[in-house]
Coordinates of C-alpha atoms and ligand atoms in Angstrom, one line a residue:
X1 CA 39.3 -7.9 -8.4
X2 CA 41.4 -6.0 -11.2
X3 CA 40.0 -3.8 -13.6
X4 CA 40.7 -5.9 -16.4
X5 CA 38.6 -8.9 -14.7
X6 CA 35.5 -6.8 -14.0
X7 CA 35.4 -5.4 -17.9
X8 CA 35.3 -8.8 -19.3
X9 CA 32.8 -10.3 -16.6
X10 CA 29.9 -11.3 -18.8
X11 CA 26.5 -10.3 -17.3
X12 CA 23.0 -10.0 -17.9
X13 CA 20.3 -7.4 -16.9
X14 CA 18.0 -9.9 -15.3
X15 CA 15.3 -7.3 -14.1
X16 CA 15.2 -3.7 -13.7
X17 CA 13.0 -0.9 -12.3
X18 CA 13.2 2.6 -11.3
X19 CA 11.9 5.7 -10.1
X20 CA 10.9 8.1 -7.5
X21 CA 10.1 7.4 -4.0
X22 CA 8.4 9.0 -0.9
X23 CA 7.1 11.8 -3.5
X24 CA 5.0 13.9 -0.5
X25 CA 2.0 15.6 -1.6
X26 CA -0.8 17.2 -0.1
X27 CA -3.8 18.2 -2.6
X28 CA -6.8 20.8 -1.8
X29 CA -10.2 20.2 -3.9
X30 CA -12.4 23.2 -3.3
X31 CA -16.2 22.8 -3.7
X32 CA -16.8 26.5 -3.0
X33 CA -16.0 26.7 0.7
X34 CA -16.5 22.9 1.1
X35 CA -13.0 21.4 1.0
X36 CA -11.5 18.2 0.5
X37 CA -8.1 17.4 1.3
X38 CA -5.7 13.8 0.5
X39 CA -2.2 13.4 1.7
X40 CA -0.4 10.7 -0.2
X41 CA 3.3 9.3 -0.1
X42 CA 3.5 8.1 -3.6
X43 CA 6.2 5.8 -5.0
X44 CA 6.2 5.7 -8.9
X45 CA 8.6 3.0 -10.9
X46 CA 9.0 2.2 -14.7
X47 CA 10.0 -0.9 -16.2
X48 CA 10.4 -1.2 -20.1
X49 CA 13.3 -0.9 -22.4
X50 CA 15.5 1.1 -19.9
X51 CA 18.8 -0.9 -20.5
X52 CA 21.3 2.0 -20.3
X53 CA 24.5 -0.4 -21.1
X54 CA 26.0 0.5 -24.4
X55 CA 24.9 -2.3 -27.1
X56 CA 28.4 -3.0 -28.3
X57 CA 31.1 -1.4 -26.7
X58 CA 33.9 -0.7 -29.0
X59 CA 37.5 -0.4 -27.6
X60 CA 39.0 -0.5 -30.8
X61 CA 38.1 3.6 -30.9
X62 CA 36.3 4.0 -34.8
X63 CA 33.8 5.9 -33.5
X64 CA 35.1 9.5 -34.1
X65 CA 36.3 9.5 -30.2
X66 CA 39.5 11.4 -29.5
X67 CA 42.5 9.3 -29.7
X68 CA 43.2 10.4 -26.3
X69 CA 40.6 8.9 -24.5
X70 CA 41.1 5.6 -22.5
X71 CA 38.6 2.8 -22.7
X72 CA 36.8 3.6 -19.3
X73 CA 36.2 7.2 -20.8
X74 CA 34.7 5.5 -24.0
X75 CA 32.7 3.2 -21.8
X76 CA 30.7 6.4 -19.8
X77 CA 30.4 8.5 -23.3
X78 CA 28.4 6.0 -24.7
X79 CA 26.3 4.7 -21.9
X80 CA 22.7 5.2 -22.9
X81 CA 20.7 7.4 -20.8
X82 CA 18.6 8.4 -23.7
X83 CA 16.1 5.9 -22.4
X84 CA 15.9 7.3 -18.8
X85 CA 12.9 9.5 -17.9
X86 CA 14.4 11.1 -14.8
X87 CA 13.4 10.4 -11.4
X88 CA 13.0 14.4 -11.0
X89 CA 10.4 14.2 -14.1
X90 CA 8.6 11.4 -12.6
X91 CA 8.6 13.2 -9.5
X92 CA 7.0 16.4 -11.6
X93 CA 4.7 14.0 -13.7
X94 CA 3.3 12.8 -10.2
X95 CA 2.9 16.7 -8.9
X96 CA 1.2 17.5 -12.2
X97 CA -1.1 14.7 -12.1
X98 CA -2.1 15.8 -8.3
X99 CA -3.0 19.3 -9.9
X100 CA -4.8 18.2 -12.9
X101 CA -6.4 14.6 -12.1
X102 CA -10.6 14.6 -11.8
X103 CA -9.5 11.7 -9.6
X104 CA -7.1 12.8 -7.3
X105 CA -9.2 12.3 -4.3
X106 CA -9.3 8.4 -4.4
X107 CA -6.0 6.8 -4.2
X108 CA -7.0 3.9 -6.4
X109 CA -8.2 6.1 -9.1
X110 CA -5.0 8.5 -8.7
X111 CA -2.9 5.4 -8.9
X112 CA -4.0 3.9 -11.8
X113 CA -4.5 8.0 -13.6
X114 CA -0.7 8.5 -13.0
X115 CA 0.5 4.8 -14.2
X116 CA -1.6 5.3 -17.3
X117 CA -0.1 8.5 -17.8
X118 CA 3.6 6.7 -17.7
X119 CA 3.3 3.8 -20.2
X120 CA 0.9 6.4 -22.7
X121 CA 3.4 9.1 -22.7
X122 CA 6.6 7.0 -23.0
X123 CA 6.9 4.4 -26.1
X124 CA 9.3 2.6 -24.1
X125 CA 8.1 2.2 -20.9
X126 CA 5.7 -1.0 -20.6
X127 CA 4.8 -1.0 -16.7
X128 CA 4.2 1.4 -14.4
X129 CA 3.9 0.7 -10.2
X130 CA 2.6 3.2 -8.3
X131 CA 2.1 2.8 -4.6
X132 CA 0.1 5.3 -2.9
X133 CA 0.0 5.7 1.1
X134 CA -2.6 7.9 2.5
X135 CA -2.2 9.6 5.5
X136 CA -5.6 10.1 7.4
X137 CA -6.9 13.6 7.7
X138 CA -10.6 13.6 9.0
X139 CA -13.0 16.0 8.9
X140 CA -13.6 17.7 12.5
X141 CA -17.1 16.8 13.6
X142 CA -18.9 19.5 14.7
X143 CA -22.8 19.8 14.6
X144 CA -23.7 22.9 13.2
X145 CA -21.6 22.3 10.1
X146 CA -22.1 20.4 7.0
X147 CA -21.9 20.5 3.5
X148 CA -24.9 22.1 1.3
X149 CA -26.3 18.9 0.3
X150 CA -26.3 17.5 4.3
X151 CA -24.7 14.6 3.6
X152 CA -21.6 14.7 5.0
X153 CA -21.0 16.3 8.9
X154 CA -18.2 18.3 10.0
X155 CA -16.4 21.5 9.7
X156 CA -15.6 22.9 6.1
X157 CA -12.1 23.0 5.6
X158 CA -10.7 21.7 9.2
X159 CA -9.7 18.1 9.5
X160 CA -7.5 16.3 12.3
X161 CA -5.2 13.2 12.1
X162 CA -7.3 10.3 14.0
X163 CA -5.3 7.6 13.6
X164 CA -2.0 6.2 12.0
X165 CA -3.2 3.8 9.7
X166 CA -3.0 4.3 6.4
X167 CA -4.6 3.2 3.5
X168 CA -2.3 1.5 1.2
X169 CA -2.9 1.2 -2.9
X170 CA -0.8 -0.9 -5.2
X171 CA -1.3 -0.3 -8.7
X172 CA 0.5 -2.0 -11.7
X173 CA -0.5 -1.1 -15.2
X174 CA 0.7 -3.0 -18.0
X175 CA 0.9 -2.0 -21.3
X176 CA 3.2 -5.0 -22.1
X177 CA 0.9 -6.2 -24.4
X178 CA 0.3 -2.9 -26.6
X179 CA -0.5 0.7 -25.9
X180 CA -4.7 -0.2 -26.4
X181 CA -4.6 -2.9 -24.1
X182 CA -3.6 -1.5 -21.0
X183 CA -4.7 -4.0 -17.8
X184 CA -4.7 -2.3 -14.5
X185 CA -3.9 -4.5 -11.5
X186 CA -5.2 -3.0 -8.2
X187 CA -4.4 -3.9 -4.7
X188 CA -5.5 -2.0 -1.5
X189 CA -5.5 -2.3 2.1
X190 CA -4.5 -0.9 5.4
X191 CA -1.3 -0.6 7.5
X192 CA -0.6 0.2 11.1
X193 CA -4.6 -0.1 12.1
X194 CA -3.0 -0.7 16.0
X195 CA -6.2 -2.4 17.9
X196 CA -6.6 -4.0 21.6
X197 CA -9.3 -6.3 23.2
X198 CA -8.8 -6.4 27.3
X199 CA -11.1 -9.8 27.0
X200 CA -12.6 -11.9 24.6
X201 CA -9.8 -13.7 23.7
X202 CA -8.2 -17.5 24.5
X203 CA -5.7 -19.9 23.7
X204 CA -5.5 -23.8 24.2
X205 CA -5.5 -26.7 22.6
X206 CA -2.3 -26.3 21.1
X207 CA 0.9 -28.6 20.3
X208 CA 1.8 -29.6 23.8
X209 CA 5.4 -31.6 23.9
X210 CA 8.6 -30.9 25.4
X211 CA 9.0 -27.6 24.1
X212 CA 5.8 -26.4 25.3
X213 CA 6.0 -23.6 28.2
X214 CA 3.0 -22.0 27.3
X215 CA -0.1 -22.2 29.8
X216 CA -3.6 -22.2 27.9
X217 CA -5.6 -19.5 28.7
X218 CA -9.0 -18.7 28.5
X219 CA -9.1 -15.0 29.0
X220 CA -6.1 -12.6 27.6
X221 CA -5.1 -9.5 26.3
X222 CA -5.4 -9.6 22.1
X223 CA -3.4 -6.7 20.6
X224 CA -2.0 -6.2 16.7
X225 CA -1.1 -4.0 14.2
X226 CA -2.8 -4.7 11.1
X227 CA -2.1 -5.2 8.0
X228 CA -4.3 -5.8 5.2
X229 CA -4.3 -6.4 1.5
X230 CA -7.3 -6.7 -0.7
X231 CA -6.4 -7.7 -4.7
X232 CA -9.1 -6.4 -7.0
X233 CA -10.1 -8.4 -10.4
X234 CA -7.4 -6.9 -13.2
X235 CA -9.4 -3.8 -14.8
X236 CA -9.0 -3.4 -18.8
X237 CA -8.1 0.5 -19.2
X238 CA -9.2 2.6 -22.4
X239 CA -6.0 4.2 -24.3
X240 CA -5.8 7.9 -23.3
X241 CA -7.2 9.1 -26.9
X242 CA -5.6 12.7 -26.4
X243 CA -2.2 14.3 -27.5
X244 CA -0.8 14.5 -24.2
X245 CA -2.0 11.0 -23.3
X246 CA -3.5 12.7 -19.8
X247 CA -7.1 11.2 -20.6
X248 CA -8.4 9.0 -17.8
X249 CA -11.8 8.1 -18.8
X250 CA -12.7 6.0 -15.4
X251 CA -16.4 5.7 -15.8
X252 CA -15.3 3.7 -19.3
X253 CA -13.3 1.0 -17.5
X254 CA -15.7 1.1 -14.6
X255 CA -18.4 -0.6 -16.2
X256 CA -15.9 -2.6 -18.7
X257 CA -17.1 -6.2 -17.2
X258 CA -20.5 -4.9 -16.2
X259 CA -20.0 -4.4 -12.9
X260 CA -19.4 -0.6 -10.7
X261 CA -15.9 -0.6 -9.3
X262 CA -16.5 0.9 -6.3
X263 CA -13.2 1.6 -4.5
X264 CA -14.1 3.9 -2.1
X265 CA -16.9 1.5 -0.4
X266 CA -14.8 -1.7 -0.4
X267 CA -12.1 0.7 1.7
X268 CA -14.6 1.6 4.4
X269 CA -16.3 -1.7 4.5
X270 CA -12.7 -3.4 4.8
X271 CA -11.8 -1.1 7.8
X272 CA -15.2 -1.5 9.3
X273 CA -15.3 -5.1 9.0
X274 CA -11.5 -5.9 10.3
X275 CA -12.6 -3.4 13.2
X276 CA -16.0 -5.0 14.1
X277 CA -14.9 -8.8 13.8
X278 CA -11.9 -7.6 16.1
X279 CA -14.3 -6.5 18.4
X280 CA -16.9 -8.7 18.4
X281 CA -15.3 -12.2 17.5
X282 CA -14.8 -14.7 20.9
X283 CA -11.3 -15.4 19.5
X284 CA -10.0 -19.2 19.8
X285 CA -6.8 -18.0 18.1
X286 CA -5.4 -14.8 15.8
X287 CA -5.6 -17.4 13.0
X288 CA -9.6 -17.7 13.7
X289 CA -10.1 -14.7 14.0
X290 CA -7.8 -13.6 10.9
X291 CA -9.8 -16.2 8.8
X292 CA -13.6 -14.9 9.8
X293 CA -12.2 -11.2 9.0
X294 CA -11.3 -12.4 5.6
X295 CA -14.3 -14.5 5.1
X296 CA -16.6 -11.5 5.7
X297 CA -14.5 -8.7 3.6
X298 CA -14.8 -11.6 0.6
X299 CA -18.4 -12.3 1.5
X300 CA -19.0 -8.1 1.5
X301 CA -17.3 -7.2 -1.5
X302 CA -17.9 -8.9 -5.1
X303 CA -15.1 -7.4 -6.8
X304 CA -12.3 -8.5 -4.3
X305 CA -10.8 -11.6 -5.2
X306 CA -8.1 -12.4 -2.2
X307 CA -7.1 -11.3 1.0
X308 CA -4.4 -11.2 2.7
X309 CA -4.2 -10.2 6.6
X310 CA -0.9 -10.3 8.2
X311 CA -1.6 -9.8 12.4
X312 CA 1.6 -9.6 14.6
X313 CA 0.4 -11.0 17.9
X314 CA 1.6 -8.3 20.8
X315 CA 2.2 -10.0 24.0
X316 CA 1.2 -8.6 27.0
X317 CA 2.6 -10.5 30.3
X318 CA 1.0 -10.2 33.7
X319 CA 3.2 -8.7 36.2
X320 CA 4.3 -11.5 39.0
X321 CA 4.0 -9.0 42.2
X322 CA 3.7 -11.7 44.1
X323 CA 6.8 -11.0 45.9
X324 CA 5.6 -8.0 47.5
X325 CA 2.8 -10.3 48.8
X326 CA 0.3 -8.8 45.7
X327 CA -1.5 -11.4 43.6
X328 CA -1.8 -10.1 39.8
X329 CA -0.8 -13.5 37.7
X330 CA -3.5 -15.9 38.8
X331 CA -6.3 -16.3 37.6
X332 CA -4.9 -15.0 34.2
X333 CA -8.5 -13.5 33.9
X334 CA -7.9 -11.1 36.9
X335 CA -4.5 -9.8 35.7
X336 CA -4.7 -6.0 36.0
X337 CA -1.2 -4.7 35.1
X338 CA 1.1 -6.3 32.3
X339 CA 4.0 -5.4 30.7
X340 CA 3.7 -4.6 27.2
X341 CA 6.4 -6.6 25.0
X342 CA 7.7 -5.2 22.0
X343 CA 9.7 -7.9 21.0
X344 CA 9.2 -10.8 20.1
X345 CA 5.7 -10.9 18.6
X346 CA 4.2 -13.9 17.2
X347 CA 3.1 -13.2 13.4
X348 CA 0.3 -14.8 11.7
X349 CA -0.5 -13.8 7.9
X350 CA -3.0 -15.9 5.5
X351 CA -4.5 -15.2 2.1
X352 CA -8.1 -16.2 1.5
X353 CA -9.0 -15.9 -2.2
X354 CA -12.6 -17.3 -3.6
X355 CA -12.6 -20.5 -5.0
Ligands
URC401 O1 -3.3 -16.8 18.5 C1 -1.9 -17.5 19.2 N1 -2.1 -18.1 18.2 C2 -0.7 -18.9 18.3 O2 -0.5 -19.1 17.1 C3 0.3 -18.6 19.4 N2 1.1 -18.9 19.5 C4 1.6 -18.4 20.9 O3 2.7 -18.5 21.8 N3 0.4 -17.5 21.1 C5 -0.8 -17.7 20.3 N4 -1.7 -16.9 20.2

């Protein structure tokens, strides 16, 4: 395509969003000798009046620009970067809020505080999208060490990574109805929670036709990497009242609809219910177990509106050793040696919401 053609092409900016991805932060909060740590990977993206394109491009050169400039240079000169909060600044703000936010230990609260600051601080930013991925750091359990209140057991300042699963929080702070009408949309969940059970799973009565080779089984391995998302009802966020727009009165909006918004409690119950249903269910299929998990999660958490699970069915094939005179494949419930199959896997997902 020639330059002339690309210059003349009429286009419209359908959507634009930008910011910083993978901002890695570890925060230590000290209550005397009793320390807390959180490690987050933060993505902070902004939307608003961020169109950098020149409003009207003049090629007739009546704008006080040197007559020797060509059309291309002129266009670069008047590109409107004045609407751009640099992604470097977005990263700096993320670290600053990690330093000063009283809400930093709870990813939902931190994400809401960060998103609120972006839309409150910059008049032309109408929406902030914050994703916080929390990595596990669990207190090393020791019998003789516990907090002053005696609530939590474990070492005062030593932690270990007790799982690769992450807590994933996605927040949208929407100021499009005005800076005094901030709405927060919060979705939380879990990713990469790897589980396996060696019995208590069957699969039968599925469609049998000319494409079917799978045998019905009353006993099989069930393994998945849980991906869970649960959505809260939207929350009203009071606009910051201070000059620097850093206020975030969490207590106020927790009571805004007359209920307490317990993000930490929901997260603990969601992980527990997922693990318990997985372990205890006599699974008729991944689909059936998924539905039970989601129903129980909704039943236990009044503030949750909908639940989405996405569960790969990781296959394990009994190794056929009949060629060396060893029986390992029949009956299936007696199989002992399996080949884990990395691909393909099944993939079962569903969203369950309140009626
Ligand atoms: O629990 C299962 N659900 C399926 O839809 C399916 N399909 C399949 O081949 N195995 C399984 N297992």
